[in-house]
Structure formats: C-alpha cells, structure tokens
Amino acid sequence: MKPRQNLALFARLSAASDGAPRLLGTRRIGRYLLLALLLVAAQAPASCPEPSTADLAAIKGTDAAPALPEGQAVVTEGVVTGAFLGRDRLNGFYLQQATEQGPVGLFVYMPGATERDAERLVPGKHVQLHARTGAYRGRVQLQRVERVEICARDRLPEPEALAWPLDESELETLEGRLVAFAEPLTVTGNYELGRYGSLRLANERLFRPTNAPDDAQERAVLMLDDGSYRAFPSPIPYLNDDGTRRVGSRVAGLTGVLTHAFDAWRLHPTETPRFLDANPRPAPLEEPGERLRVAAFNVENYFTTLGQRGAANAEELERQRAKLAATVAGLKADILALVEVQNTPGALADLVEQLSLRTGVTYRAVGGRADRGSDAIKLALLYRQDRVEAISELHADNDPVHHRPPLAAFFQPREGGEAFGVVTAHFKAKSGCPARGDIDQGQGCWNERRVAQAKAMAAFLERLATEGSERLLLVGDLNAYGAEEPIRTLTDTGLVDLIARELPPERRYTYVFHGESGYLDHALASPALAASVAAVHPWPINADEPPFLGYDGPESAAELIRPDPFRSSDHDPVVVDLSPEGR
C-alpha cells in the first residue's frame, strides 16, 4: 500500500457510516492520523543506509522517459531475484523493485564479486547499490558496482505467473523480472545444449511449415538457458539418467528470470526444472519375420580418409563405426540404402566389412560399373544374401542435373515372391545458398534444382519400370520436406508417399533443424508396389538426440558418447517392410 492509498483510507475513516462527511473531535483526529502514519511506516521500503537517487524504472526507462545515460552514477535498491555470480555463470545478478510504474527487473553486471559478495547477494536479500548505468547488447544494466549495502532481509517477490506464448510488448515489460510458467512446455530443439547449455521450448513440438499441408502452429520459442553464456559447459545441464535430453521431452516447474539475449527470449531458472521423458528412446526393431525389410539411412559422412568431411581422427572413426554397426544391428534390414559414403571404392568396402564383422550379419554391396559421379560422397545399396538375391547390377541415372547419381537395383526374395526394385537418391542440400538465382523462396535454397532432379527421377523410374519391374521403391535423403515441390512433383506422377500415408503428422519427421522437425528422408512406392507395403516408419534414434552424442562430439561430452545407435547420424533411418504376398 502506497502513502496516497493510506491517505485515501484515512479519508474513508473520516466519513460517517452512511457515507456523509462529518467533523471529528481533536482526539479522534489524532487517533486516525496516528493510524495512517503507522500504515505508511509498515508499507515503506526497507530502510537503507542513504536515500536512492533513482529507481529501477528511471534507470531502465519507460514509455514516457528514456533510460538514463550510460556511465551515470546512481544509488538504487531492490531485491535480488536470481544470483548468477562468477565467470562460469553470468557474472552478475538480477535485481527487482516495485515502482510506481509496476515491478521492474534489471541485471547487475559484477565480474569482481568476491566470496563475501556471493554470500550476501542471494535471492530474497534487499540491497542498495552504488553503481553506474550501462548496457550490453542493447539491454540496460547496472555495472561498475562500487558498493553494496544490505538493507533488510526481504522475501522474494512472487513470480509473475505466465502462459506461453506472450506478445513482444508483454515480454519487453517482463524482461529482467522473476516469472513462472504454470503449464509444462515441450523441448522442440536441443542443438545448443552441448555447446551453450540451452534448450528450445515451445507449447508443442514444432514442425517445419512445409512438412505437411495446412500447417498452422504457434511458432513462439523460449530458450531455457542455464544461468551462463559460456561455451561447452561441463557438466552439460538438463540430462536424464541416460545422459541425453531428447526433443519431445516435457518440462514443468519453470521459474526464473526472463531476459533477452543473443536474439532470443531466455529463461535463466532460479528453481530446478522438472523434466518428463515424454519421448523416451525407442527399443530395437522387431525382426521382420516373413516380411522383407528395406531401410534407408544417411550415415553422415562415412570417410576413411581422416580429417575431411567425416571423422577427424582414428578415435572418432572407431566411434562412428561402433554407432553405425549398432544402428544396422537394430534395423535388422535385408536391404540397406545408404547415403553419404565417401566416394572411393575403399571407403564402401571398409564400411561393408565393418558392418558385417560387428553385427555378425554378412552384407554385400550391389556391384556393377554404374557411374557414381564426382561428388565427395556417394550412395550405395547393400543386401543380405541369405534373405534376398540381387538379380541386377547397379543402374545409375546420369542425367547431369544430379551431382550424386541415383542408384537402383532389382531384388528377388530367397523364399519366393515377385521381384522389385529399390532406388536410392540424395538430392541437392538446402545449404550453401547462392547470392542470386536459386535462392531460398520458402523451401530452402536450390529448390529449383531439386525440382529438376525430381523430374529426372520420374523419367529414371519410367525407364526402370520398362526394363525391369513396375514394383519400385524410392528411398533416400531428398532434402525436401513432405509438402514441398520436389515431393509433389514425384507424387504427381503416381508415386505414393508412404510416410504421409501411414503416419500421423506428429510422427512425420526424420530430422530436426533450428528446433523444427520434418522428414527429409523419404519412402515413395510405385502403385504396383504400394499395396505390398506392410509397415513404414522412421526409427527415431538420431534426430531427437542432442548432437554432442555423435561420434564427433566435444570433449565435454566424451564420457557420454557410447557405442549405441543413438545419434549415429543427424538423420533417422526409414524402414519399409514388404509383405510376403505373391510368393
């Protein structure tokens, strides 16, 4: 209650019970004045050594007045809401004060804080500062703290209860203040967890807008930070007992200080967040039994030449081999369509040998004199001779629009049944954008190139149907999301998008980029084969996992990198099971 509110109370006490004003005797006036003064004293700010020269609202600026100039000496006070002292943290603390403009929060940069300062500057402590105004990355702060005085031990202000998302004006008002989110949020991205200790949160998992038709998600993102901006934190925060934090996890109990830094709204927690593993790691796939299983897998640059696009050294190569073998063992595939193998005969031979040795299942690469192109990476088709027979050599589409020629081969089940063809492709990536020409117009750059590749692929499939069989399965990394033009170009020819046909929208992903999920890896069947598809799904072992668990993870994560299938690549493998009908 402010003094003017107490005076209003005094006026109400001076009125008759029926609301008519009346004169008071001297003794009664004295009693009311004493009551008003006691109320003012009870609600006044805690006593500090000297008067403040500016409140936090004046320092920070309001709609009616700008912030104080940088470098101005001020004496001000407030309650510590979040302490993040030390070089490994934010090198400061947050202060909050009730002002006539409402609660105001401000960061105090104090790199020279001593152990004694750390003991005193704890949440709930009312302090007075002698400091100077400043700014960092456009945000007003206090800095160059000359003296800290303890005023009183106050209670923390109640966190402002919020519901996500908030509009920009609300966020600006709340910046620097203690807040709490009543409802759990979802981890929609973990790319920066190992590097900066932060997670992307949203109301639900976010999908790429072009992943499915009529996408209308609310796309606001809140970064859950860790009270630090240091790189490669050790230990990495927010991990579960398996040493991971998957996309799709839910997090509740979010209480902390809201701020804006590095182009994002962030929450530095003052209470430990509570995580729910709402998207646990999947188990290995069941054996296909009488079905035949085809799996497409981007192996993320398998290079035996060290220091190029793949492993930087022998230790990383060993990690990569172990993780790829664990993945292949879990897939239990009869045919493997692989993407991103080093374009040398030795690298493919080494991969086949390593997979066979480590899984106990003998794989063989389909051979032939097909042109693999001149790109640094190529495609490959592997198969189990005990389950299927390769009844053709490799076919390649050498249309010059492809920098990595698509490959195809025909197979016959050992137990009998109709022959079918498997085609694998790796379309032009969305990265390396040109300054002009085939630029990003909503579907990533090089989309015109990918559309042209899709048209060439349609012609290649027509030739294969004429020369071999109409039962064709196209799998691979097409670098286009499900509702983008390259995929529509293929489905317009009659191909069936199996992932879209078989899976609900929330499961249609094989890749996560900037906190948005989607499927770049596809399984498309010709009408003659589509009826024989018994099951299709990605195996979510990679895209949901944080990148630091990969074979080339940082030193801070070395103890967490294991010879398991998780984060064996940045893409999830896609599995297609074909029914035994027709044998």
Coordinates of C-alpha atoms in Angstrom, one line a residue:
M1 CA 0.0 0.0 0.0
K2 CA 1.4 3.4 -1.0
P3 CA 1.2 6.6 1.1
R4 CA -1.5 8.1 -1.1
Q5 CA -3.5 4.9 -0.6
N6 CA -3.2 5.3 3.2
L7 CA -4.4 8.9 2.9
A8 CA -7.4 7.6 1.0
L9 CA -8.0 5.1 3.8
F10 CA -7.8 8.0 6.3
A11 CA -10.4 9.9 4.3
R12 CA -12.7 6.8 4.4
L13 CA -12.2 6.5 8.1
S14 CA -13.2 10.2 8.5
A15 CA -16.6 9.5 6.9
A16 CA -19.8 8.6 8.6
S17 CA -21.2 5.1 8.3
D18 CA -23.9 6.3 5.9
G19 CA -21.2 8.0 3.7
A20 CA -21.9 11.6 4.8
P21 CA -18.8 13.6 5.9
R22 CA -18.7 14.8 9.5
L23 CA -16.4 16.8 11.7
L24 CA -14.2 14.9 14.1
G25 CA -13.1 15.8 17.5
T26 CA -9.4 16.6 18.1
R27 CA -8.8 13.4 20.0
R28 CA -10.3 11.2 17.2
I29 CA -8.4 13.1 14.5
G30 CA -5.2 12.4 16.4
R31 CA -6.0 8.7 16.6
Y32 CA -6.7 8.5 12.8
L33 CA -3.6 10.4 12.0
L34 CA -1.5 8.0 14.1
L35 CA -3.1 5.0 12.4
A36 CA -2.4 6.5 8.9
L37 CA 1.3 7.1 9.9
L38 CA 1.6 3.6 11.2
L39 CA 0.2 2.2 7.9
V40 CA 2.7 4.3 5.9
A41 CA 5.6 3.1 8.1
A42 CA 4.5 -0.5 7.8
Q43 CA 4.5 -0.4 4.0
A44 CA 7.5 1.8 3.4
P45 CA 10.6 0.2 1.7
A46 CA 13.1 -1.4 4.0
S47 CA 15.5 1.1 5.5
C48 CA 18.7 1.5 3.5
P49 CA 21.8 3.5 4.6
E50 CA 21.0 6.5 2.4
P51 CA 18.3 7.8 0.0
S52 CA 18.3 6.3 -3.5
T53 CA 18.9 8.7 -6.4
A54 CA 16.9 6.7 -9.0
D55 CA 14.6 3.8 -9.0
L56 CA 14.9 0.9 -11.5
A57 CA 12.2 2.3 -13.7
A58 CA 14.0 5.6 -14.2
I59 CA 17.3 3.7 -14.8
K60 CA 15.7 1.4 -17.3
G61 CA 13.4 3.9 -19.0
T62 CA 9.7 3.8 -19.5
D63 CA 7.4 4.6 -22.3
A64 CA 7.3 8.2 -21.1
A65 CA 11.0 8.6 -20.5
P66 CA 14.2 7.2 -21.9
A67 CA 16.8 5.2 -19.9
L68 CA 19.4 7.2 -18.0
P69 CA 22.6 7.8 -20.0
E70 CA 25.3 5.2 -19.8
G71 CA 28.0 5.9 -17.2
Q72 CA 25.8 7.8 -14.8
A73 CA 26.5 7.2 -11.1
V74 CA 23.3 6.1 -9.3
V75 CA 22.3 4.8 -5.9
T76 CA 19.4 2.4 -6.1
E77 CA 17.9 -0.6 -4.4
G78 CA 15.9 -3.7 -4.9
V79 CA 15.5 -7.4 -4.0
V80 CA 17.9 -10.0 -5.5
T81 CA 15.8 -12.4 -7.5
G82 CA 18.5 -14.5 -9.2
A83 CA 22.2 -14.8 -8.4
F84 CA 24.5 -16.0 -11.2
L85 CA 27.9 -14.7 -10.0
G86 CA 31.2 -15.9 -11.3
R87 CA 32.9 -16.3 -14.6
D88 CA 31.3 -19.7 -15.3
R89 CA 27.9 -18.1 -14.9
L90 CA 26.5 -14.7 -15.9
N91 CA 29.0 -12.7 -13.8
G92 CA 26.2 -10.9 -12.0
F93 CA 22.7 -11.0 -10.5
Y94 CA 19.2 -9.8 -11.1
L95 CA 17.5 -7.1 -9.0
Q96 CA 13.8 -6.4 -8.9
Q97 CA 11.9 -3.4 -7.4
A98 CA 8.3 -2.3 -7.0
T99 CA 8.0 1.1 -8.6
E100 CA 5.1 3.4 -9.5
Q101 CA 5.3 2.0 -13.0
G102 CA 5.0 -1.5 -11.6
P103 CA 7.7 -4.2 -10.9
V104 CA 10.9 -3.6 -12.8
G105 CA 13.8 -6.0 -13.1
L106 CA 17.4 -5.3 -14.1
F107 CA 20.7 -7.2 -14.5
V108 CA 23.7 -6.1 -12.4
Y109 CA 27.0 -7.0 -14.0
M110 CA 29.5 -7.6 -11.3
P111 CA 32.6 -9.5 -12.5
G112 CA 34.6 -8.5 -9.5
A113 CA 32.3 -10.1 -7.0
T114 CA 34.1 -11.6 -4.0
E115 CA 33.2 -14.7 -2.0
R116 CA 31.7 -12.3 0.6
D117 CA 29.6 -10.7 -2.1
A118 CA 28.4 -14.1 -3.1
E119 CA 27.4 -14.9 0.5
R120 CA 25.4 -11.7 0.7
L121 CA 23.9 -11.4 -2.8
V122 CA 21.4 -14.3 -2.5
P123 CA 17.7 -14.4 -3.7
G124 CA 15.5 -12.5 -1.3
K125 CA 18.2 -10.1 0.0
H126 CA 17.2 -6.4 -0.1
V127 CA 20.3 -4.5 -1.2
Q128 CA 21.3 -0.9 -2.1
L129 CA 23.9 -0.4 -4.8
H130 CA 26.3 2.4 -5.7
A131 CA 26.9 1.7 -9.3
R132 CA 26.9 3.2 -12.8
T133 CA 24.4 2.7 -15.7
G134 CA 25.4 0.7 -18.7
A135 CA 24.2 -1.5 -21.5
Y136 CA 25.1 -4.8 -23.1
R137 CA 23.8 -5.9 -26.5
G138 CA 21.2 -3.2 -26.3
R139 CA 19.9 -4.2 -22.8
V140 CA 20.2 -1.6 -20.0
Q141 CA 22.1 -2.9 -17.0
L142 CA 23.9 -1.7 -13.9
Q143 CA 27.7 -2.1 -13.8
R144 CA 30.9 -0.9 -12.2
V145 CA 29.5 -1.6 -8.7
E146 CA 31.4 0.4 -6.1
R147 CA 29.5 -0.6 -3.0
V148 CA 26.8 -3.0 -1.9
E149 CA 24.8 -2.3 1.3
I150 CA 22.4 -4.7 2.9
C151 CA 19.1 -3.0 3.7
A152 CA 17.0 -5.9 5.1
R153 CA 16.2 -9.5 4.6
D154 CA 13.1 -9.3 2.4
R155 CA 11.0 -12.1 0.9
L156 CA 11.3 -12.8 -2.8
P157 CA 8.6 -11.2 -4.8
E158 CA 6.0 -13.7 -6.1
P159 CA 7.0 -14.8 -9.6
E160 CA 4.7 -13.4 -12.3
A161 CA 2.5 -16.3 -13.4
L162 CA 2.6 -16.6 -17.2
A163 CA 1.2 -18.6 -20.0
W164 CA 3.3 -19.1 -23.2
P165 CA 3.4 -17.5 -25.7
L166 CA 3.4 -13.8 -25.0
D167 CA 3.4 -10.9 -27.4
E168 CA 6.5 -8.8 -27.8
S169 CA 5.2 -5.8 -25.7
E170 CA 4.4 -8.1 -22.8
L171 CA 7.8 -9.7 -23.0
E172 CA 9.5 -6.3 -23.0
T173 CA 7.6 -5.3 -19.9
L174 CA 8.6 -8.6 -18.1
E175 CA 12.2 -8.5 -19.2
G176 CA 14.5 -8.9 -16.1
R177 CA 11.7 -10.0 -13.8
L178 CA 11.1 -13.2 -11.9
V179 CA 8.4 -15.2 -13.7
A180 CA 6.9 -18.7 -13.6
F181 CA 5.1 -20.8 -16.3
A182 CA 2.1 -22.7 -14.9
E183 CA 1.9 -25.1 -17.8
P184 CA 4.6 -27.5 -19.0
L185 CA 6.4 -26.7 -22.2
T186 CA 8.0 -29.1 -24.8
V187 CA 11.6 -29.4 -25.8
T188 CA 11.5 -28.7 -29.6
G189 CA 15.2 -28.3 -30.1
N190 CA 18.4 -29.4 -28.4
Y191 CA 21.1 -28.4 -30.9
E192 CA 22.7 -25.9 -28.5
L193 CA 22.5 -28.0 -25.3
G194 CA 26.1 -29.3 -25.5
R195 CA 27.6 -26.0 -26.8
Y196 CA 25.7 -23.4 -24.7
G197 CA 23.6 -25.3 -22.2
S198 CA 20.3 -24.2 -23.6
L199 CA 17.1 -25.9 -24.9
R200 CA 14.4 -24.6 -27.3
L201 CA 11.0 -24.8 -25.7
A202 CA 7.5 -24.3 -27.2
N203 CA 3.9 -25.3 -26.4
E204 CA 4.4 -28.4 -28.6
R205 CA 7.0 -29.9 -30.9
L206 CA 7.4 -27.5 -33.8
F207 CA 7.3 -28.8 -37.4
R208 CA 8.7 -27.2 -40.5
P209 CA 5.8 -25.3 -42.1
T210 CA 6.3 -27.1 -45.4
N211 CA 6.4 -30.6 -43.8
A212 CA 2.7 -31.1 -44.2
P213 CA -0.2 -29.2 -45.9
D214 CA -2.1 -26.6 -43.8
D215 CA 0.5 -26.2 -41.1
A216 CA -0.8 -23.6 -38.6
Q217 CA 1.3 -24.0 -35.5
E218 CA 2.0 -21.3 -33.0
R219 CA 5.8 -20.9 -33.5
A220 CA 7.0 -18.9 -30.5
V221 CA 10.1 -20.3 -28.8
L222 CA 11.5 -19.7 -25.4
M223 CA 15.1 -20.7 -24.7
L224 CA 15.7 -22.5 -21.4
D225 CA 19.2 -21.3 -20.5
D226 CA 21.4 -22.4 -17.7
G227 CA 22.4 -19.2 -16.0
S228 CA 25.5 -18.9 -18.1
Y229 CA 26.6 -17.9 -21.6
R230 CA 29.8 -20.0 -21.5
A231 CA 30.6 -22.4 -24.3
F232 CA 30.8 -26.1 -23.9
P233 CA 29.6 -26.3 -20.2
S234 CA 30.8 -29.2 -18.2
P235 CA 28.8 -30.9 -16.9
I236 CA 26.2 -30.5 -19.6
P237 CA 22.9 -29.4 -17.9
Y238 CA 19.4 -30.9 -18.0
L239 CA 20.4 -34.5 -18.9
N240 CA 18.4 -37.6 -17.8
D241 CA 19.9 -40.8 -16.4
D242 CA 20.7 -42.0 -19.9
G243 CA 22.9 -38.9 -20.5
T244 CA 20.5 -37.3 -23.0
R245 CA 17.7 -34.8 -23.3
R246 CA 15.5 -35.7 -26.3
V247 CA 13.3 -33.4 -28.4
G248 CA 9.8 -34.1 -27.3
S249 CA 10.6 -34.1 -23.6
R250 CA 8.3 -32.0 -21.4
V251 CA 9.4 -29.6 -18.7
A252 CA 7.4 -28.2 -15.8
G253 CA 8.2 -26.0 -12.8
L254 CA 9.8 -23.3 -14.9
T255 CA 10.6 -20.4 -12.6
G256 CA 13.4 -18.0 -13.2
V257 CA 14.4 -14.6 -14.6
L258 CA 13.2 -13.7 -18.1
T259 CA 15.7 -11.9 -20.4
H260 CA 16.5 -11.3 -24.0
A261 CA 20.0 -12.1 -25.3
F262 CA 21.5 -13.4 -28.5
D263 CA 18.4 -12.8 -30.5
A264 CA 16.1 -14.9 -28.3
W265 CA 13.9 -14.7 -25.2
R266 CA 15.5 -16.7 -22.5
L267 CA 14.7 -18.0 -19.0
H268 CA 17.5 -18.4 -16.5
P269 CA 16.0 -20.8 -13.9
T270 CA 16.1 -20.0 -10.2
E271 CA 14.5 -23.3 -9.4
T272 CA 15.4 -26.7 -10.8
P273 CA 13.1 -27.5 -13.8
R274 CA 11.3 -30.8 -13.7
F275 CA 11.6 -32.9 -16.8
L276 CA 9.3 -35.7 -18.0
D277 CA 10.7 -38.1 -20.6
A278 CA 7.6 -37.9 -22.8
N279 CA 9.6 -39.2 -25.8
P280 CA 11.8 -42.0 -24.4
R281 CA 14.4 -43.7 -26.5
P282 CA 12.9 -46.4 -28.8
A283 CA 13.8 -50.1 -28.5
P284 CA 15.5 -52.0 -31.3
L285 CA 13.0 -53.0 -34.0
E286 CA 11.4 -56.4 -34.1
E287 CA 12.6 -59.0 -36.5
P288 CA 10.8 -58.7 -39.9
G289 CA 10.0 -62.4 -39.9
E290 CA 8.5 -63.4 -43.3
R291 CA 8.5 -59.8 -44.4
L292 CA 11.3 -58.2 -46.3
R293 CA 12.8 -55.1 -44.8
V294 CA 14.3 -52.2 -46.7
A295 CA 16.0 -49.4 -44.7
A296 CA 17.3 -46.1 -45.9
F297 CA 20.0 -44.5 -43.8
N298 CA 22.1 -41.3 -44.1
V299 CA 25.3 -42.4 -42.4
E300 CA 26.6 -38.8 -42.0
N301 CA 29.8 -38.8 -43.9
Y302 CA 31.5 -42.1 -43.5
F303 CA 35.0 -41.3 -44.6
T304 CA 38.1 -43.5 -44.1
T305 CA 40.3 -40.6 -45.2
L306 CA 40.6 -38.8 -41.8
G307 CA 40.3 -35.1 -41.4
Q308 CA 38.0 -34.5 -44.3
R309 CA 34.2 -34.5 -44.0
G310 CA 33.9 -37.3 -41.6
A311 CA 35.9 -38.5 -38.6
A312 CA 38.8 -36.2 -37.7
N313 CA 41.0 -38.9 -36.2
A314 CA 41.1 -42.6 -35.6
E315 CA 39.2 -42.3 -32.3
E316 CA 36.3 -40.6 -34.0
L317 CA 36.3 -43.2 -36.8
E318 CA 36.1 -46.0 -34.2
R319 CA 33.2 -44.3 -32.5
Q320 CA 31.5 -43.8 -35.9
R321 CA 31.9 -47.5 -36.8
A322 CA 30.6 -48.7 -33.5
K323 CA 27.5 -46.4 -33.7
L324 CA 26.7 -47.3 -37.3
A325 CA 27.0 -51.0 -36.5
A326 CA 24.7 -50.7 -33.5
T327 CA 22.2 -49.0 -35.8
V328 CA 22.4 -51.6 -38.5
A329 CA 22.0 -54.4 -35.9
G330 CA 18.9 -52.7 -34.6
L331 CA 17.4 -52.1 -38.0
K332 CA 17.6 -55.8 -38.9
A333 CA 17.2 -54.8 -42.6
D334 CA 17.5 -57.1 -45.6
I335 CA 18.4 -54.3 -47.9
L336 CA 20.2 -51.1 -46.9
A337 CA 20.1 -47.9 -49.0
L338 CA 23.0 -45.8 -47.7
V339 CA 23.7 -42.1 -48.2
E340 CA 26.9 -40.1 -47.6
V341 CA 29.6 -42.7 -48.1
Q342 CA 33.0 -41.3 -49.2
N343 CA 33.2 -41.6 -52.9
T344 CA 36.1 -44.1 -53.0
P345 CA 35.9 -47.9 -53.5
G346 CA 37.9 -48.4 -50.3
A347 CA 35.5 -46.5 -48.1
L348 CA 32.5 -48.5 -49.2
A349 CA 34.4 -51.8 -48.9
D350 CA 35.6 -50.8 -45.4
L351 CA 32.0 -50.0 -44.3
V352 CA 30.6 -53.3 -45.6
E353 CA 33.4 -55.2 -43.8
Q354 CA 32.9 -53.3 -40.6
L355 CA 29.2 -53.8 -40.5
S356 CA 29.4 -57.5 -41.3
L357 CA 32.1 -58.0 -38.7
R358 CA 30.4 -56.0 -35.9
T359 CA 26.8 -57.2 -36.4
G360 CA 27.5 -60.8 -37.3
V361 CA 25.3 -60.5 -40.4
T362 CA 27.1 -60.7 -43.8
Y363 CA 26.2 -57.8 -46.1
R364 CA 27.3 -57.4 -49.7
A365 CA 27.3 -54.2 -51.8
V366 CA 25.5 -54.4 -55.2
G367 CA 28.2 -54.2 -57.8
G368 CA 28.5 -53.0 -61.3
R369 CA 30.1 -50.4 -63.4
A370 CA 27.5 -47.7 -62.7
D371 CA 28.9 -44.1 -62.6
R372 CA 29.0 -42.9 -59.0
G373 CA 29.6 -39.3 -60.0
S374 CA 32.4 -37.0 -58.9
D375 CA 30.9 -35.6 -55.7
A376 CA 32.8 -36.2 -52.4
I377 CA 30.0 -38.5 -51.3
K378 CA 28.0 -41.3 -53.0
L379 CA 25.2 -43.7 -52.5
A380 CA 25.3 -47.5 -52.0
L381 CA 22.9 -50.5 -51.9
L382 CA 23.8 -53.3 -49.5
Y383 CA 21.9 -56.6 -49.1
R384 CA 21.8 -59.8 -47.1
Q385 CA 22.5 -62.8 -49.5
D386 CA 20.7 -65.2 -47.1
R387 CA 17.4 -63.2 -47.5
V388 CA 17.4 -61.7 -51.0
E389 CA 19.1 -62.1 -54.3
A390 CA 20.4 -59.2 -56.3
I391 CA 19.1 -60.0 -59.8
S392 CA 20.7 -57.0 -61.5
E393 CA 23.8 -54.9 -61.3
L394 CA 23.5 -51.3 -60.3
H395 CA 21.7 -48.9 -62.5
A396 CA 22.6 -45.2 -62.4
D397 CA 20.8 -42.1 -63.6
N398 CA 23.5 -40.0 -65.2
D399 CA 21.3 -37.0 -66.0
P400 CA 23.6 -34.0 -65.4
V401 CA 21.1 -32.4 -63.0
H402 CA 22.3 -35.0 -60.5
H403 CA 25.6 -34.3 -58.8
R404 CA 25.2 -37.6 -57.0
P405 CA 23.7 -40.1 -59.5
P406 CA 20.8 -42.0 -58.1
L407 CA 21.3 -45.8 -58.0
A408 CA 18.9 -48.7 -58.4
A409 CA 19.0 -52.5 -58.3
F410 CA 16.4 -55.3 -58.6
F411 CA 16.0 -58.0 -56.0
Q412 CA 14.3 -61.4 -55.6
P413 CA 13.2 -62.8 -52.2
R414 CA 15.0 -66.1 -51.4
E415 CA 11.8 -67.6 -50.2
G416 CA 10.0 -66.8 -53.4
G417 CA 7.8 -63.9 -54.5
E418 CA 7.8 -61.1 -57.0
A419 CA 10.9 -59.2 -57.9
F420 CA 11.1 -55.5 -57.0
G421 CA 13.4 -52.6 -57.5
V422 CA 15.0 -50.4 -54.9
V423 CA 16.1 -46.9 -55.9
T424 CA 18.1 -44.5 -53.7
A425 CA 18.8 -40.9 -54.2
H426 CA 20.4 -37.9 -52.4
F427 CA 19.1 -34.6 -53.8
K428 CA 20.8 -31.2 -53.6
A429 CA 21.0 -29.9 -50.0
K430 CA 19.4 -26.7 -48.8
S431 CA 22.8 -25.3 -47.6
G432 CA 25.4 -23.3 -49.4
C433 CA 22.9 -20.8 -50.8
P434 CA 23.9 -18.6 -53.8
A435 CA 23.7 -14.8 -53.6
R436 CA 21.2 -14.8 -56.5
G437 CA 19.4 -17.3 -58.7
D438 CA 18.2 -20.4 -57.0
I439 CA 17.8 -18.7 -53.6
D440 CA 15.5 -19.5 -50.7
Q441 CA 11.9 -18.6 -51.5
G442 CA 10.3 -20.5 -48.7
Q443 CA 11.5 -24.1 -49.4
G444 CA 15.2 -23.6 -48.9
C445 CA 17.8 -22.6 -51.5
W446 CA 18.4 -24.9 -54.5
N447 CA 14.7 -25.8 -54.6
E448 CA 14.6 -25.3 -58.4
R449 CA 17.5 -27.7 -58.7
R450 CA 15.7 -30.3 -56.5
V451 CA 12.5 -29.9 -58.6
A452 CA 14.6 -30.6 -61.7
Q453 CA 16.1 -33.6 -60.0
A454 CA 12.7 -34.9 -59.1
K455 CA 11.6 -34.6 -62.8
A456 CA 14.7 -36.5 -63.8
M457 CA 14.0 -39.1 -61.2
A458 CA 10.5 -39.6 -62.6
A459 CA 12.0 -40.3 -66.0
F460 CA 14.5 -42.7 -64.5
L461 CA 11.7 -44.6 -62.7
E462 CA 9.8 -44.9 -66.0
R463 CA 12.9 -46.5 -67.6
L464 CA 13.4 -48.9 -64.7
A465 CA 9.7 -50.0 -64.9
T466 CA 10.1 -50.7 -68.6
E467 CA 13.5 -52.5 -68.3
G468 CA 13.0 -54.3 -65.0
S469 CA 9.8 -54.2 -62.9
E470 CA 7.0 -51.8 -62.1
R471 CA 7.3 -52.7 -58.5
L472 CA 9.6 -49.9 -57.4
L473 CA 10.6 -48.3 -54.1
L474 CA 12.3 -45.0 -54.0
V475 CA 14.1 -44.2 -50.7
G476 CA 16.7 -41.8 -49.6
D477 CA 17.5 -38.2 -48.5
L478 CA 15.7 -36.0 -50.9
N479 CA 16.4 -32.8 -48.9
A480 CA 12.8 -31.7 -49.3
Y481 CA 10.0 -31.7 -46.8
G482 CA 6.8 -33.6 -47.4
A483 CA 4.7 -30.7 -48.8
E484 CA 7.5 -29.1 -50.9
E485 CA 7.5 -29.0 -54.7
P486 CA 10.1 -31.8 -55.3
I487 CA 8.0 -34.3 -53.4
R488 CA 4.8 -33.1 -55.0
T489 CA 6.5 -33.5 -58.4
L490 CA 7.1 -37.1 -57.6
T491 CA 3.7 -37.9 -56.1
D492 CA 2.0 -36.2 -59.1
T493 CA 3.4 -39.0 -61.2
G494 CA 1.6 -41.6 -59.1
L495 CA 4.2 -42.4 -56.5
V496 CA 2.7 -43.0 -53.0
D497 CA 4.3 -41.0 -50.1
L498 CA 4.4 -43.9 -47.6
I499 CA 5.3 -41.8 -44.6
A500 CA 2.3 -39.4 -45.3
R501 CA 0.0 -42.4 -45.9
E502 CA 1.0 -44.5 -42.9
L503 CA 1.9 -42.0 -40.2
P504 CA 0.0 -39.2 -38.4
P505 CA 1.5 -35.7 -38.8
E506 CA 3.2 -35.7 -35.4
R507 CA 5.3 -38.7 -36.3
R508 CA 6.4 -37.5 -39.7
Y509 CA 10.0 -36.5 -39.1
T510 CA 13.5 -37.8 -39.6
Y511 CA 15.4 -34.5 -39.0
V512 CA 15.4 -31.5 -36.7
F513 CA 16.7 -28.2 -37.9
H514 CA 16.6 -25.0 -35.8
G515 CA 14.0 -26.6 -33.5
E516 CA 11.7 -27.6 -36.3
S517 CA 11.1 -31.2 -37.2
G518 CA 10.3 -32.7 -40.6
Y519 CA 11.0 -35.6 -42.9
L520 CA 13.8 -35.1 -45.5
D521 CA 14.2 -38.8 -45.8
H522 CA 11.5 -40.5 -47.8
A523 CA 9.9 -43.7 -48.9
L524 CA 7.9 -43.5 -52.1
A525 CA 6.3 -46.5 -53.7
S526 CA 5.0 -47.1 -57.2
P527 CA 1.3 -48.0 -57.3
A528 CA 2.3 -51.6 -58.3
L529 CA 4.3 -52.0 -55.0
A530 CA 2.3 -49.8 -52.6
A531 CA -0.2 -52.5 -51.9
S532 CA 2.6 -54.8 -50.7
V533 CA 3.8 -52.3 -48.1
A534 CA 3.0 -53.8 -44.7
A535 CA 4.7 -51.1 -42.5
V536 CA 6.7 -47.9 -42.8
H537 CA 8.2 -45.7 -40.1
P538 CA 11.3 -43.8 -39.2
W539 CA 13.3 -45.3 -36.3
P540 CA 13.7 -42.2 -34.0
I541 CA 17.3 -42.8 -32.7
N542 CA 19.0 -39.7 -34.1
A543 CA 17.0 -36.5 -34.8
D544 CA 15.6 -36.3 -31.3
E545 CA 19.1 -36.8 -29.7
P546 CA 21.4 -33.8 -28.9
P547 CA 24.3 -33.6 -31.4
F548 CA 27.0 -33.8 -28.7
L549 CA 26.3 -37.5 -28.5
G550 CA 27.6 -38.0 -32.1
Y551 CA 30.9 -39.6 -33.0
D552 CA 32.5 -36.2 -33.3
G553 CA 31.1 -34.8 -30.0
P554 CA 33.1 -32.3 -28.0
E555 CA 35.5 -33.2 -25.2
S556 CA 32.9 -32.0 -22.6
A557 CA 30.7 -34.9 -23.7
A558 CA 33.4 -37.6 -24.2
E559 CA 32.1 -39.7 -21.2
L560 CA 28.6 -39.6 -22.6
I561 CA 29.4 -40.9 -26.1
R562 CA 28.7 -44.6 -26.2
P563 CA 28.8 -47.4 -28.9
D564 CA 25.0 -47.4 -29.2
P565 CA 22.7 -46.4 -32.1
F566 CA 21.7 -43.0 -30.6
R567 CA 23.0 -40.1 -32.6
S568 CA 24.8 -42.4 -35.0
S569 CA 23.8 -39.7 -37.6
D570 CA 21.9 -36.5 -37.8
H571 CA 19.1 -38.3 -39.8
D572 CA 16.7 -41.1 -38.6
P573 CA 16.7 -44.2 -40.7
V574 CA 13.4 -45.0 -42.5
V575 CA 12.2 -48.6 -42.5
V576 CA 9.8 -50.2 -45.1
D577 CA 8.5 -53.7 -44.5
L578 CA 7.1 -55.6 -47.6
S579 CA 4.5 -58.3 -47.1
P580 CA 5.3 -61.9 -48.3
E581 CA 2.2 -61.9 -50.5
G582 CA 2.8 -63.2 -54.0
R583 CA 5.5 -65.7 -53.0

